[in-house]
Structure formats: C-alpha cells, structure tokens
XYZ file of C-alpha atoms in Angstrom:
130
model
C -16.273 -124.870 6.238
C -17.472 -128.328 7.172
C -20.130 -129.105 9.772
C -17.415 -130.641 11.951
C -15.420 -127.382 11.865
C -18.525 -125.440 12.860
C -19.034 -127.663 15.890
C -15.379 -127.281 16.865
C -15.680 -123.510 16.658
C -18.660 -123.592 19.007
C -21.120 -122.756 16.264
C -24.650 -124.015 15.973
C -24.586 -126.403 12.996
C -28.200 -125.659 12.077
C -27.597 -122.076 10.999
C -23.819 -121.663 11.292
C -24.022 -118.192 12.835
C -24.547 -118.357 16.562
C -22.191 -119.500 19.324
C -23.580 -122.608 20.982
C -23.403 -120.988 24.415
C -26.115 -118.522 23.379
C -28.364 -121.022 21.601
C -28.253 -124.214 23.649
C -26.495 -125.690 26.662
C -23.082 -127.173 25.935
C -22.935 -130.941 25.858
C -20.672 -132.677 28.356
C -17.868 -133.379 25.883
C -17.691 -129.854 24.491
C -17.839 -128.371 27.983
C -14.975 -130.618 29.129
C -12.828 -129.645 26.131
C -13.449 -125.933 26.596
C -12.915 -126.163 30.354
C -9.338 -127.400 29.843
C -8.418 -124.253 27.949
C -10.323 -121.911 30.269
C -8.761 -123.593 33.318
C -5.299 -123.108 31.843
C -6.074 -119.405 31.429
C -7.368 -119.135 34.998
C -3.877 -118.578 36.386
C -2.324 -115.086 36.111
C 1.128 -116.470 35.256
C -0.240 -118.599 32.422
C -2.362 -115.734 31.140
C 0.721 -113.480 31.098
C 2.770 -116.173 29.374
C 0.109 -116.589 26.695
C -0.018 -112.824 26.214
C 3.763 -112.613 25.901
C 3.801 -115.398 23.333
C 0.841 -114.058 21.346
C 2.144 -110.493 21.186
C 5.680 -111.377 20.180
C 6.820 -110.042 16.813
C 7.457 -112.957 14.481
C 4.862 -115.105 16.230
C 7.176 -117.079 18.494
C 9.344 -116.592 21.542
C 12.213 -118.498 23.137
C 11.712 -119.796 26.652
C 14.935 -117.953 27.512
C 13.041 -114.679 26.915
C 10.009 -115.731 28.973
C 11.630 -116.958 32.176
C 13.277 -113.658 33.259
C 9.906 -111.866 33.196
C 8.775 -113.808 36.274
C 10.036 -114.171 39.815
C 9.646 -117.928 39.446
C 12.101 -120.731 38.931
C 12.706 -122.035 35.423
C 11.007 -125.379 36.247
C 7.895 -123.522 37.444
C 7.707 -121.455 34.249
C 8.202 -124.652 32.237
C 5.342 -126.278 34.152
C 3.019 -123.390 33.297
C 4.053 -123.604 29.625
C 3.395 -127.352 29.685
C -0.153 -126.741 30.949
C -0.789 -124.170 28.206
C 0.488 -126.655 25.649
C -1.659 -129.495 27.031
C -4.688 -127.188 26.789
C -3.946 -126.659 23.093
C -3.256 -122.940 23.466
C 0.401 -123.020 22.409
C 2.819 -125.268 20.571
C 6.581 -125.583 20.876
C 9.646 -126.533 18.897
C 13.052 -127.425 20.282
C 16.009 -125.841 18.500
C 19.249 -126.999 20.031
C 19.216 -126.095 23.715
C 16.205 -123.780 23.561
C 12.483 -124.292 23.125
C 10.454 -121.794 21.102
C 6.741 -121.283 21.759
C 3.984 -120.011 19.464
C 0.277 -119.336 19.878
C -2.283 -121.692 18.367
C -4.879 -119.129 17.267
C -7.484 -121.765 16.371
C -7.924 -122.509 20.072
C -8.136 -118.897 21.205
C -10.543 -118.191 18.328
C -12.696 -121.103 19.482
C -12.800 -119.740 23.036
C -13.682 -116.282 21.763
C -16.427 -117.656 19.502
C -18.094 -119.433 22.409
C -18.188 -116.255 24.511
C -18.968 -113.698 21.804
C -22.516 -112.461 21.420
C -23.617 -112.812 17.807
C -23.806 -109.531 15.936
C -22.193 -107.480 18.708
C -19.889 -104.753 17.362
C -16.222 -105.314 18.216
C -16.094 -102.196 20.420
C -19.111 -103.383 22.417
C -17.564 -106.838 22.940
C -14.306 -105.315 24.213
C -16.126 -102.811 26.445
C -18.241 -105.551 27.995
C -15.111 -107.472 28.992
C -13.606 -104.523 30.874
C-alpha cells in the first residue's frame, strides 16, 4: 500500500496503523472530503438507501426496487441517490430504461477507518456504536 493510499484511508503515514482522527487533528482538506460523505449519511432516507444497496444480494439493485420502499416521489428518491453518488458512496450504471446502483466499499471503509479505535475488538466497536 502506498503512502498516498494510507492518507486516503485516514491512516497516519508515519506508522501506518492509527486512524488520523485519534492521532492528530484532520487537516482542512481531509475534513472537507470526509464531511461530504458523512453529510450524505446524515439523512435517514439516504442511510436506508445505502443500506438497501449494500445489503442486496449480487451487490447491486435497480432503482425500480428502491423507490417503492419509500413514501416519496421517484424524483425525490433519485435526488437522494444523486447525493449519495456525489459523496462517492455509490456508483450507478444505466441499462436501458433502468439505473442500477452499487456500493463503493472503499468510501465506507475510509469512513469506518477514521472512526475506528485502533486495536479495538470488532465486538467492542459494534457495541460502542449502539
């Protein structure tokens, strides 16, 4: 893994093991980049959409399967999906009339790495979030 990849993942380049949030304040650029993704996840509809996409067998889902799950208009659901895509959390591919969405795990992994306490057991990390 290159030094650039470590910085992108929120790692401290000096030792490669600790999330930057726990070792030093985030610089303005990194904070702005992370804030876009966290802001996108700050809405319950977008969080549910991301969850539906991420948990889908096969790794992708058609917008036609997402829209009925919400009491929102199709343009509103599309707007929420657009914001998730702009934040780098999902990607899409048009196939004929329909658009299929898939999770971009590199972004969610980066968000998790910034918030995870180094060396914490997985069960402890999950329990702390509850």
